Amino acid sequence: MYTRKNQRNLTRSEKRRLVGALLELKRSGRYDEFVSMHGEYYVSDAEDRPRVAHMTPSFFPWHRTFLLKFEQALQKVDPSVSVPYWDWTSDNTPASSLWAEDFMGGTGRSSDRQVMTGPFAYRNGNWRINARITDGRFLTRDLGRPGNPVSLPTKAEVDAALNEPVYDAAPWDSTVTTGFRNRIEGWSAGGADRWRNHNRVHRWVGGLMMGATSPDDPVFWLHHAFMDLLWTRWQGAHPRSGYLPRQRLGRSDPQYRRVFSLDEPMPPWDVKPSEMLDHTRFYRYA
Ligand code: CU1
Ligand code: CU1
């Protein structure tokens, strides 16, 4: 049993060890396997095939498993590390220590969005982007998008999602307007509200965090650890509500064989959502 901490409470040496483990996974090639896997499972609901990671009820259990496998890979390098979480409702500016030179590094320069500071800046020699759609080799960011500012979601917005009593609802995709899952995942129809909660954070960081290979930016893991923590908070607030759909969807359902019910094994690990509901089997949050 180990603990995942708020990133703002990490000591200097905890940050140094986490960065060291990330750089070693990158050097060994393991890191990019996780990035490619995320890209491979980035299936949108416009596509007529199984959708396990995004725009789907299994958004939470799939990412919990993904983070856990990644964390186990980090712990093989350094057993003392775990993935911290970024509570962006309080650390909500580019001035946060999260973006300092000893941790994630800062925003991208204006000409090409290239990150120039910190351990993941291409020019510092240890972080070359391999798995992505376009050809740049460097990490990019545009924190807060100063050219057309976007703000991080507020605590009130997160609390509204946590108040949703039901986990998810038909049609189990990006168009659902009720339910905890999509209120947090954050898909909505157009307008200023287009990017909410989880999605808006990807938008706020900008650069590579915007696409299917978003784990190219190591802040991905800290963002998703917070999503995972929010799932535990929702479970605590609604002990009588559970993961939905409980039963496999029928043949007549438009989402037949496209979404994963409680006991359907999720690729690529063949882990069922029902096996991932209790995070305390693996770790705790501080
Ligand atoms: Cu994802
Ligand atoms: Cu995400």
PDB file of C-alpha atoms and ligand atoms in Angstrom:
ATOM      1  CA  MET A   1       0.000   0.000   0.000  1.00  0.00           C
ATOM      2  CA  TYR A   2       1.323   3.414  -0.917  1.00  0.00           C
ATOM      3  CA  THR A   3       0.031   6.967  -1.004  1.00  0.00           C
ATOM      4  CA  ARG A   4      -0.613   9.403  -3.807  1.00  0.00           C
ATOM      5  CA  LYS A   5      -0.019  12.965  -2.658  1.00  0.00           C
ATOM      6  CA  ASN A   6      -1.081  16.386  -3.783  1.00  0.00           C
ATOM      7  CA  GLN A   7       1.783  17.529  -6.024  1.00  0.00           C
ATOM      8  CA  ARG A   8       1.994  20.851  -4.145  1.00  0.00           C
ATOM      9  CA  ASN A   9       3.066  18.960  -1.001  1.00  0.00           C
ATOM     10  CA  LEU A  10       5.941  17.017  -2.557  1.00  0.00           C
ATOM     11  CA  THR A  11       9.341  17.733  -1.080  1.00  0.00           C
ATOM     12  CA  ARG A  12      12.261  18.730  -3.263  1.00  0.00           C
ATOM     13  CA  SER A  13      13.683  15.235  -3.099  1.00  0.00           C
ATOM     14  CA  GLU A  14      10.308  13.592  -3.881  1.00  0.00           C
ATOM     15  CA  LYS A  15      10.088  15.744  -6.995  1.00  0.00           C
ATOM     16  CA  ARG A  16      13.642  14.883  -7.937  1.00  0.00           C
ATOM     17  CA  ARG A  17      12.972  11.151  -7.610  1.00  0.00           C
ATOM     18  CA  LEU A  18       9.748  11.309  -9.605  1.00  0.00           C
ATOM     19  CA  VAL A  19      11.425  13.279 -12.401  1.00  0.00           C
ATOM     20  CA  GLY A  20      14.309  10.801 -12.340  1.00  0.00           C
ATOM     21  CA  ALA A  21      11.957   7.831 -12.716  1.00  0.00           C
ATOM     22  CA  LEU A  22      10.064   9.546 -15.556  1.00  0.00           C
ATOM     23  CA  LEU A  23      13.310  10.257 -17.427  1.00  0.00           C
ATOM     24  CA  GLU A  24      14.505   6.686 -16.944  1.00  0.00           C
ATOM     25  CA  LEU A  25      11.213   5.240 -18.288  1.00  0.00           C
ATOM     26  CA  LYS A  26      11.551   7.572 -21.252  1.00  0.00           C
ATOM     27  CA  ARG A  27      15.157   6.527 -21.848  1.00  0.00           C
ATOM     28  CA  SER A  28      14.232   2.838 -21.774  1.00  0.00           C
ATOM     29  CA  GLY A  29      11.378   3.240 -24.284  1.00  0.00           C
ATOM     30  CA  ARG A  30       8.703   2.104 -21.806  1.00  0.00           C
ATOM     31  CA  TYR A  31       7.268   5.604 -21.487  1.00  0.00           C
ATOM     32  CA  ASP A  32       6.466   5.850 -25.172  1.00  0.00           C
ATOM     33  CA  GLU A  33       4.688   2.489 -25.083  1.00  0.00           C
ATOM     34  CA  PHE A  34       2.161   4.079 -22.724  1.00  0.00           C
ATOM     35  CA  VAL A  35       1.810   7.092 -24.998  1.00  0.00           C
ATOM     36  CA  SER A  36       1.174   4.872 -28.022  1.00  0.00           C
ATOM     37  CA  MET A  37      -1.336   2.782 -26.106  1.00  0.00           C
ATOM     38  CA  HIS A  38      -3.289   5.897 -25.195  1.00  0.00           C
ATOM     39  CA  GLY A  39      -3.301   6.976 -28.837  1.00  0.00           C
ATOM     40  CA  GLU A  40      -4.468   3.544 -29.922  1.00  0.00           C
ATOM     41  CA  TYR A  41      -7.440   3.614 -27.543  1.00  0.00           C
ATOM     42  CA  TYR A  42      -8.447   7.147 -28.438  1.00  0.00           C
ATOM     43  CA  VAL A  43     -11.683   6.106 -30.138  1.00  0.00           C
ATOM     44  CA  SER A  44     -14.396   8.730 -30.489  1.00  0.00           C
ATOM     45  CA  ASP A  45     -18.105   8.039 -30.515  1.00  0.00           C
ATOM     46  CA  ALA A  46     -18.289   9.009 -34.174  1.00  0.00           C
ATOM     47  CA  GLU A  47     -16.555   5.682 -34.858  1.00  0.00           C
ATOM     48  CA  ASP A  48     -18.542   2.451 -34.957  1.00  0.00           C
ATOM     49  CA  ARG A  49     -16.273   0.299 -32.802  1.00  0.00           C
ATOM     50  CA  PRO A  50     -15.644  -0.485 -29.142  1.00  0.00           C
ATOM     51  CA  ARG A  51     -14.899   2.610 -27.093  1.00  0.00           C
ATOM     52  CA  VAL A  52     -13.213   1.858 -23.811  1.00  0.00           C
ATOM     53  CA  ALA A  53     -11.224   4.948 -22.801  1.00  0.00           C
ATOM     54  CA  HIS A  54     -13.022   8.153 -23.777  1.00  0.00           C
ATOM     55  CA  MET A  55     -16.607   9.316 -24.365  1.00  0.00           C
ATOM     56  CA  THR A  56     -17.719   6.227 -22.512  1.00  0.00           C
ATOM     57  CA  PRO A  57     -18.694   4.944 -19.028  1.00  0.00           C
ATOM     58  CA  SER A  58     -15.383   3.112 -18.613  1.00  0.00           C
ATOM     59  CA  PHE A  59     -13.470   6.438 -18.835  1.00  0.00           C
ATOM     60  CA  PHE A  60     -12.811   6.160 -15.071  1.00  0.00           C
ATOM     61  CA  PRO A  61     -11.919   2.447 -14.650  1.00  0.00           C
ATOM     62  CA  TRP A  62      -9.879   2.401 -17.886  1.00  0.00           C
ATOM     63  CA  HIS A  63      -7.779   5.385 -16.834  1.00  0.00           C
ATOM     64  CA  ARG A  64      -7.453   4.000 -13.292  1.00  0.00           C
ATOM     65  CA  THR A  65      -5.928   0.834 -14.760  1.00  0.00           C
ATOM     66  CA  PHE A  66      -3.782   2.805 -17.202  1.00  0.00           C
ATOM     67  CA  LEU A  67      -2.378   4.977 -14.389  1.00  0.00           C
ATOM     68  CA  LEU A  68      -1.798   1.990 -12.158  1.00  0.00           C
ATOM     69  CA  LYS A  69       0.209   0.144 -14.837  1.00  0.00           C
ATOM     70  CA  PHE A  70       2.204   3.283 -15.468  1.00  0.00           C
ATOM     71  CA  GLU A  71       2.808   3.809 -11.757  1.00  0.00           C
ATOM     72  CA  GLN A  72       3.982   0.199 -11.420  1.00  0.00           C
ATOM     73  CA  ALA A  73       6.441   0.807 -14.266  1.00  0.00           C
ATOM     74  CA  LEU A  74       7.740   3.904 -12.434  1.00  0.00           C
ATOM     75  CA  GLN A  75       8.048   1.915  -9.216  1.00  0.00           C
ATOM     76  CA  LYS A  76      10.210  -0.671 -10.954  1.00  0.00           C
ATOM     77  CA  VAL A  77      12.642   2.167 -11.548  1.00  0.00           C
ATOM     78  CA  ASP A  78      12.239   3.665  -8.067  1.00  0.00           C
ATOM     79  CA  PRO A  79       9.999   1.889  -5.530  1.00  0.00           C
ATOM     80  CA  SER A  80       9.628   5.094  -3.500  1.00  0.00           C
ATOM     81  CA  VAL A  81       7.646   7.058  -6.114  1.00  0.00           C
ATOM     82  CA  SER A  82       3.919   7.306  -6.841  1.00  0.00           C
ATOM     83  CA  VAL A  83       1.890   9.497  -9.177  1.00  0.00           C
ATOM     84  CA  PRO A  84       0.916  12.745  -7.424  1.00  0.00           C
ATOM     85  CA  TYR A  85      -2.293  14.565  -8.274  1.00  0.00           C
ATOM     86  CA  TRP A  86      -2.775  18.117  -9.534  1.00  0.00           C
ATOM     87  CA  ASP A  87      -5.767  19.807  -7.955  1.00  0.00           C
ATOM     88  CA  TRP A  88      -6.250  22.460 -10.628  1.00  0.00           C
ATOM     89  CA  THR A  89      -9.110  24.071  -8.684  1.00  0.00           C
ATOM     90  CA  SER A  90      -6.466  25.503  -6.329  1.00  0.00           C
ATOM     91  CA  ASP A  91      -3.204  25.389  -8.321  1.00  0.00           C
ATOM     92  CA  ASN A  92      -4.817  27.244 -11.166  1.00  0.00           C
ATOM     93  CA  THR A  93      -2.192  29.552 -12.665  1.00  0.00           C
ATOM     94  CA  PRO A  94       1.062  29.150 -14.623  1.00  0.00           C
ATOM     95  CA  ALA A  95       2.802  30.590 -11.509  1.00  0.00           C
ATOM     96  CA  SER A  96       2.099  27.395  -9.539  1.00  0.00           C
ATOM     97  CA  SER A  97       5.157  25.466  -8.331  1.00  0.00           C
ATOM     98  CA  LEU A  98       3.899  22.621 -10.547  1.00  0.00           C
ATOM     99  CA  TRP A  99       5.361  24.488 -13.543  1.00  0.00           C
ATOM    100  CA  ALA A 100       8.702  25.345 -11.954  1.00  0.00           C
ATOM    101  CA  GLU A 101      12.044  24.310 -13.432  1.00  0.00           C
ATOM    102  CA  ASP A 102      12.522  21.541 -10.873  1.00  0.00           C
ATOM    103  CA  PHE A 103       9.263  19.829 -11.758  1.00  0.00           C
ATOM    104  CA  MET A 104       7.116  20.012 -14.916  1.00  0.00           C
ATOM    105  CA  GLY A 105       8.833  23.051 -16.437  1.00  0.00           C
ATOM    106  CA  GLY A 106       6.890  25.982 -17.842  1.00  0.00           C
ATOM    107  CA  THR A 107       4.798  27.048 -20.807  1.00  0.00           C
ATOM    108  CA  GLY A 108       5.910  27.051 -24.439  1.00  0.00           C
ATOM    109  CA  ARG A 109       7.578  29.991 -26.154  1.00  0.00           C
ATOM    110  CA  SER A 110       5.256  32.009 -28.369  1.00  0.00           C
ATOM    111  CA  SER A 111       6.815  31.220 -31.762  1.00  0.00           C
ATOM    112  CA  ASP A 112       6.278  27.437 -31.776  1.00  0.00           C
ATOM    113  CA  ARG A 113       4.967  26.609 -28.270  1.00  0.00           C
ATOM    114  CA  GLN A 114       8.151  24.726 -27.488  1.00  0.00           C
ATOM    115  CA  VAL A 115       8.695  24.181 -23.749  1.00  0.00           C
ATOM    116  CA  MET A 116      12.088  25.728 -22.931  1.00  0.00           C
ATOM    117  CA  THR A 117      12.475  25.089 -19.206  1.00  0.00           C
ATOM    118  CA  GLY A 118      12.643  22.088 -16.914  1.00  0.00           C
ATOM    119  CA  PRO A 119      13.501  18.410 -17.281  1.00  0.00           C
ATOM    120  CA  PHE A 120      11.088  17.823 -20.201  1.00  0.00           C
ATOM    121  CA  ALA A 121      12.379  20.629 -22.421  1.00  0.00           C
ATOM    122  CA  TYR A 122      13.791  19.112 -25.614  1.00  0.00           C
ATOM    123  CA  ARG A 123      16.863  21.339 -25.435  1.00  0.00           C
ATOM    124  CA  ASN A 124      17.811  19.781 -22.086  1.00  0.00           C
ATOM    125  CA  GLY A 125      18.370  16.512 -23.915  1.00  0.00           C
ATOM    126  CA  ASN A 126      16.185  13.960 -22.146  1.00  0.00           C
ATOM    127  CA  TRP A 127      12.708  14.361 -23.603  1.00  0.00           C
ATOM    128  CA  ARG A 128      12.222  13.723 -27.261  1.00  0.00           C
ATOM    129  CA  ILE A 129       8.656  13.278 -28.538  1.00  0.00           C
ATOM    130  CA  ASN A 130       8.309  10.074 -30.557  1.00  0.00           C
ATOM    131  CA  ALA A 131       4.651   9.118 -30.484  1.00  0.00           C
ATOM    132  CA  ARG A 132       2.559  11.862 -31.998  1.00  0.00           C
ATOM    133  CA  ILE A 133       0.725  12.715 -35.160  1.00  0.00           C
ATOM    134  CA  THR A 134       2.731  15.696 -36.434  1.00  0.00           C
ATOM    135  CA  ASP A 135       6.491  15.855 -36.673  1.00  0.00           C
ATOM    136  CA  GLY A 136       7.847  18.145 -33.925  1.00  0.00           C
ATOM    137  CA  ARG A 137      10.281  16.435 -31.598  1.00  0.00           C
ATOM    138  CA  PHE A 138       9.705  18.818 -28.691  1.00  0.00           C
ATOM    139  CA  LEU A 139       7.092  19.095 -25.958  1.00  0.00           C
ATOM    140  CA  THR A 140       4.636  21.946 -26.518  1.00  0.00           C
ATOM    141  CA  ARG A 141       2.353  23.900 -24.158  1.00  0.00           C
ATOM    142  CA  ASP A 142       0.341  27.090 -24.153  1.00  0.00           C
ATOM    143  CA  LEU A 143      -0.650  27.430 -20.494  1.00  0.00           C
ATOM    144  CA  GLY A 144      -3.887  29.385 -20.154  1.00  0.00           C
ATOM    145  CA  ARG A 145      -3.797  30.229 -23.872  1.00  0.00           C
ATOM    146  CA  PRO A 146      -2.909  33.910 -23.377  1.00  0.00           C
ATOM    147  CA  GLY A 147      -3.799  34.704 -27.008  1.00  0.00           C
ATOM    148  CA  ASN A 148      -7.433  33.763 -26.303  1.00  0.00           C
ATOM    149  CA  PRO A 149      -7.566  33.089 -22.570  1.00  0.00           C
ATOM    150  CA  VAL A 150      -9.232  30.050 -21.104  1.00  0.00           C
ATOM    151  CA  SER A 151      -9.551  29.453 -17.362  1.00  0.00           C
ATOM    152  CA  LEU A 152      -9.277  26.244 -15.419  1.00  0.00           C
ATOM    153  CA  PRO A 153     -12.522  24.772 -14.055  1.00  0.00           C
ATOM    154  CA  THR A 154     -13.570  26.040 -10.634  1.00  0.00           C
ATOM    155  CA  LYS A 155     -14.327  24.140  -7.457  1.00  0.00           C
ATOM    156  CA  ALA A 156     -18.008  25.016  -7.955  1.00  0.00           C
ATOM    157  CA  GLU A 157     -17.976  23.320 -11.358  1.00  0.00           C
ATOM    158  CA  VAL A 158     -16.354  20.209  -9.916  1.00  0.00           C
ATOM    159  CA  ASP A 159     -18.790  20.189  -6.974  1.00  0.00           C
ATOM    160  CA  ALA A 160     -21.744  20.370  -9.374  1.00  0.00           C
ATOM    161  CA  ALA A 161     -20.443  17.237 -11.101  1.00  0.00           C
ATOM    162  CA  LEU A 162     -19.850  15.491  -7.761  1.00  0.00           C
ATOM    163  CA  ASN A 163     -23.474  16.217  -6.840  1.00  0.00           C
ATOM    164  CA  GLU A 164     -24.773  14.144  -9.749  1.00  0.00           C
ATOM    165  CA  PRO A 165     -26.385  11.123  -8.107  1.00  0.00           C
ATOM    166  CA  VAL A 166     -26.182   8.850 -11.153  1.00  0.00           C
ATOM    167  CA  TYR A 167     -22.882   7.538 -12.594  1.00  0.00           C
ATOM    168  CA  ASP A 168     -23.738   7.673 -16.302  1.00  0.00           C
ATOM    169  CA  ALA A 169     -26.743   7.437 -18.609  1.00  0.00           C
ATOM    170  CA  ALA A 170     -27.819   6.358 -22.082  1.00  0.00           C
ATOM    171  CA  PRO A 171     -26.657   6.862 -24.787  1.00  0.00           C
ATOM    172  CA  TRP A 172     -23.367   6.378 -22.841  1.00  0.00           C
ATOM    173  CA  ASP A 173     -21.325   8.709 -25.038  1.00  0.00           C
ATOM    174  CA  SER A 174     -20.191  12.346 -25.363  1.00  0.00           C
ATOM    175  CA  THR A 175     -23.745  13.664 -25.733  1.00  0.00           C
ATOM    176  CA  VAL A 176     -25.064  12.679 -22.289  1.00  0.00           C
ATOM    177  CA  THR A 177     -26.097  15.778 -20.342  1.00  0.00           C
ATOM    178  CA  THR A 178     -26.575  14.113 -16.951  1.00  0.00           C
ATOM    179  CA  GLY A 179     -24.485  11.730 -14.887  1.00  0.00           C
ATOM    180  CA  PHE A 180     -21.178  12.118 -13.098  1.00  0.00           C
ATOM    181  CA  ARG A 181     -18.991  10.575 -15.832  1.00  0.00           C
ATOM    182  CA  ASN A 182     -19.620  13.063 -18.613  1.00  0.00           C
ATOM    183  CA  ARG A 183     -20.006  16.010 -16.232  1.00  0.00           C
ATOM    184  CA  ILE A 184     -16.384  15.369 -15.292  1.00  0.00           C
ATOM    185  CA  GLU A 185     -15.075  14.090 -18.630  1.00  0.00           C
ATOM    186  CA  GLY A 186     -16.547  17.283 -20.000  1.00  0.00           C
ATOM    187  CA  TRP A 187     -17.989  16.829 -23.464  1.00  0.00           C
ATOM    188  CA  SER A 188     -20.752  19.217 -24.421  1.00  0.00           C
ATOM    189  CA  ALA A 189     -22.288  20.664 -27.521  1.00  0.00           C
ATOM    190  CA  GLY A 190     -20.421  23.682 -28.855  1.00  0.00           C
ATOM    191  CA  GLY A 191     -20.296  27.256 -27.624  1.00  0.00           C
ATOM    192  CA  ALA A 192     -18.144  28.708 -24.856  1.00  0.00           C
ATOM    193  CA  ASP A 193     -18.963  25.640 -22.788  1.00  0.00           C
ATOM    194  CA  ARG A 194     -17.459  23.243 -25.325  1.00  0.00           C
ATOM    195  CA  TRP A 195     -14.648  22.156 -23.011  1.00  0.00           C
ATOM    196  CA  ARG A 196     -15.594  21.425 -19.431  1.00  0.00           C
ATOM    197  CA  ASN A 197     -13.837  20.026 -16.359  1.00  0.00           C
ATOM    198  CA  HIS A 198     -11.426  17.254 -17.473  1.00  0.00           C
ATOM    199  CA  ASN A 199     -11.440  18.345 -21.118  1.00  0.00           C
ATOM    200  CA  ARG A 200     -10.934  22.016 -20.267  1.00  0.00           C
ATOM    201  CA  VAL A 201      -7.767  21.178 -18.354  1.00  0.00           C
ATOM    202  CA  HIS A 202      -6.321  19.535 -21.481  1.00  0.00           C
ATOM    203  CA  ARG A 203      -7.308  22.716 -23.347  1.00  0.00           C
ATOM    204  CA  TRP A 204      -5.772  24.991 -20.691  1.00  0.00           C
ATOM    205  CA  VAL A 205      -2.386  23.239 -20.858  1.00  0.00           C
ATOM    206  CA  GLY A 206      -2.586  23.227 -24.666  1.00  0.00           C
ATOM    207  CA  GLY A 207       0.080  21.883 -27.028  1.00  0.00           C
ATOM    208  CA  LEU A 208       0.455  18.115 -26.947  1.00  0.00           C
ATOM    209  CA  MET A 209      -2.071  17.796 -24.099  1.00  0.00           C
ATOM    210  CA  MET A 210      -4.755  18.552 -26.705  1.00  0.00           C
ATOM    211  CA  GLY A 211      -4.443  15.350 -28.714  1.00  0.00           C
ATOM    212  CA  ALA A 212      -4.705  11.574 -28.608  1.00  0.00           C
ATOM    213  CA  THR A 213      -1.079  11.288 -27.444  1.00  0.00           C
ATOM    214  CA  SER A 214      -1.577  13.655 -24.503  1.00  0.00           C
ATOM    215  CA  PRO A 215       0.587  11.487 -22.174  1.00  0.00           C
ATOM    216  CA  ASP A 216       3.531  12.890 -24.178  1.00  0.00           C
ATOM    217  CA  ASP A 217       3.229  15.643 -21.551  1.00  0.00           C
ATOM    218  CA  PRO A 218       3.997  14.141 -18.134  1.00  0.00           C
ATOM    219  CA  VAL A 219       1.465  16.461 -16.502  1.00  0.00           C
ATOM    220  CA  PHE A 220      -1.120  14.108 -18.047  1.00  0.00           C
ATOM    221  CA  TRP A 221      -0.535  11.644 -15.174  1.00  0.00           C
ATOM    222  CA  LEU A 222      -1.001  14.299 -12.494  1.00  0.00           C
ATOM    223  CA  HIS A 223      -4.204  15.527 -14.128  1.00  0.00           C
ATOM    224  CA  HIS A 224      -5.599  12.006 -14.394  1.00  0.00           C
ATOM    225  CA  ALA A 225      -4.636  11.139 -10.821  1.00  0.00           C
ATOM    226  CA  PHE A 226      -6.895  14.030  -9.806  1.00  0.00           C
ATOM    227  CA  MET A 227      -9.690  12.640 -12.034  1.00  0.00           C
ATOM    228  CA  ASP A 228      -9.207   9.338 -10.257  1.00  0.00           C
ATOM    229  CA  LEU A 229      -9.396  11.050  -6.858  1.00  0.00           C
ATOM    230  CA  LEU A 230     -12.626  12.789  -7.927  1.00  0.00           C
ATOM    231  CA  TRP A 231     -14.104   9.400  -8.780  1.00  0.00           C
ATOM    232  CA  THR A 232     -13.331   8.208  -5.224  1.00  0.00           C
ATOM    233  CA  ARG A 233     -14.992  11.360  -3.855  1.00  0.00           C
ATOM    234  CA  TRP A 234     -18.076  10.752  -5.950  1.00  0.00           C
ATOM    235  CA  GLN A 235     -18.234   7.152  -4.738  1.00  0.00           C
ATOM    236  CA  GLY A 236     -17.993   8.359  -1.134  1.00  0.00           C
ATOM    237  CA  ALA A 237     -20.759  10.910  -1.666  1.00  0.00           C
ATOM    238  CA  HIS A 238     -23.143   8.434  -3.338  1.00  0.00           C
ATOM    239  CA  PRO A 239     -22.550   5.054  -1.705  1.00  0.00           C
ATOM    240  CA  ARG A 240     -25.749   3.625  -3.120  1.00  0.00           C
ATOM    241  CA  SER A 241     -24.989   4.570  -6.721  1.00  0.00           C
ATOM    242  CA  GLY A 242     -22.657   2.373  -8.659  1.00  0.00           C
ATOM    243  CA  TYR A 243     -21.007   1.963 -12.025  1.00  0.00           C
ATOM    244  CA  LEU A 244     -23.396   1.880 -14.978  1.00  0.00           C
ATOM    245  CA  PRO A 245     -24.361   0.150 -17.184  1.00  0.00           C
ATOM    246  CA  ARG A 246     -24.538  -2.862 -14.871  1.00  0.00           C
ATOM    247  CA  GLN A 247     -25.668  -5.279 -17.555  1.00  0.00           C
ATOM    248  CA  ARG A 248     -24.309  -5.860 -21.023  1.00  0.00           C
ATOM    249  CA  LEU A 249     -26.326  -3.772 -23.502  1.00  0.00           C
ATOM    250  CA  GLY A 250     -28.742  -5.616 -25.758  1.00  0.00           C
ATOM    251  CA  ARG A 251     -28.460  -6.132 -29.473  1.00  0.00           C
ATOM    252  CA  SER A 252     -31.061  -3.456 -30.189  1.00  0.00           C
ATOM    253  CA  ASP A 253     -29.105  -0.795 -28.291  1.00  0.00           C
ATOM    254  CA  PRO A 254     -27.185   1.609 -30.582  1.00  0.00           C
ATOM    255  CA  GLN A 255     -24.210   1.188 -28.222  1.00  0.00           C
ATOM    256  CA  TYR A 256     -24.274  -2.606 -28.410  1.00  0.00           C
ATOM    257  CA  ARG A 257     -20.686  -3.878 -28.267  1.00  0.00           C
ATOM    258  CA  ARG A 258     -19.413  -0.304 -28.156  1.00  0.00           C
ATOM    259  CA  VAL A 259     -19.390   0.348 -24.394  1.00  0.00           C
ATOM    260  CA  PHE A 260     -18.218  -1.750 -21.450  1.00  0.00           C
ATOM    261  CA  SER A 261     -20.671  -2.721 -18.715  1.00  0.00           C
ATOM    262  CA  LEU A 262     -19.678  -3.611 -15.148  1.00  0.00           C
ATOM    263  CA  ASP A 263     -18.314  -7.096 -15.832  1.00  0.00           C
ATOM    264  CA  GLU A 264     -17.050  -6.809 -19.400  1.00  0.00           C
ATOM    265  CA  PRO A 265     -13.245  -7.081 -19.585  1.00  0.00           C
ATOM    266  CA  MET A 266     -11.543  -3.922 -20.815  1.00  0.00           C
ATOM    267  CA  PRO A 267      -8.712  -4.133 -23.339  1.00  0.00           C
ATOM    268  CA  PRO A 268      -5.788  -4.311 -23.419  1.00  0.00           C
ATOM    269  CA  TRP A 269      -5.577  -5.813 -19.917  1.00  0.00           C
ATOM    270  CA  ASP A 270      -8.832  -7.809 -19.724  1.00  0.00           C
ATOM    271  CA  VAL A 271      -9.682  -6.098 -16.440  1.00  0.00           C
ATOM    272  CA  LYS A 272     -13.361  -5.595 -15.624  1.00  0.00           C
ATOM    273  CA  PRO A 273     -14.684  -2.252 -14.374  1.00  0.00           C
ATOM    274  CA  SER A 274     -16.009  -4.190 -11.349  1.00  0.00           C
ATOM    275  CA  GLU A 275     -12.416  -5.113 -10.408  1.00  0.00           C
ATOM    276  CA  MET A 276     -11.329  -1.463 -10.401  1.00  0.00           C
ATOM    277  CA  LEU A 277     -14.035   0.132  -8.267  1.00  0.00           C
ATOM    278  CA  ASP A 278     -12.062  -0.021  -5.001  1.00  0.00           C
ATOM    279  CA  HIS A 279      -8.813   1.925  -5.296  1.00  0.00           C
ATOM    280  CA  THR A 280      -7.834   1.109  -1.677  1.00  0.00           C
ATOM    281  CA  ARG A 281      -6.735  -2.321  -2.895  1.00  0.00           C
ATOM    282  CA  PHE A 282      -3.819  -0.492  -4.523  1.00  0.00           C
ATOM    283  CA  TYR A 283      -3.167   2.931  -2.991  1.00  0.00           C
ATOM    284  CA  ARG A 284      -4.620   5.733  -0.902  1.00  0.00           C
ATOM    285  CA  TYR A 285      -4.931   9.458  -1.432  1.00  0.00           C
ATOM    286  CA  ALA A 286      -3.424  11.928   1.016  1.00  0.00           C
TER     287      ALA A 286
HETATM  288 CU   CU1 B   1      -7.200   9.423 -21.889  1.00  0.00          CU
HETATM  289 CU   CU1 B   2      -7.484  13.312 -20.103  1.00  0.00          CU
END
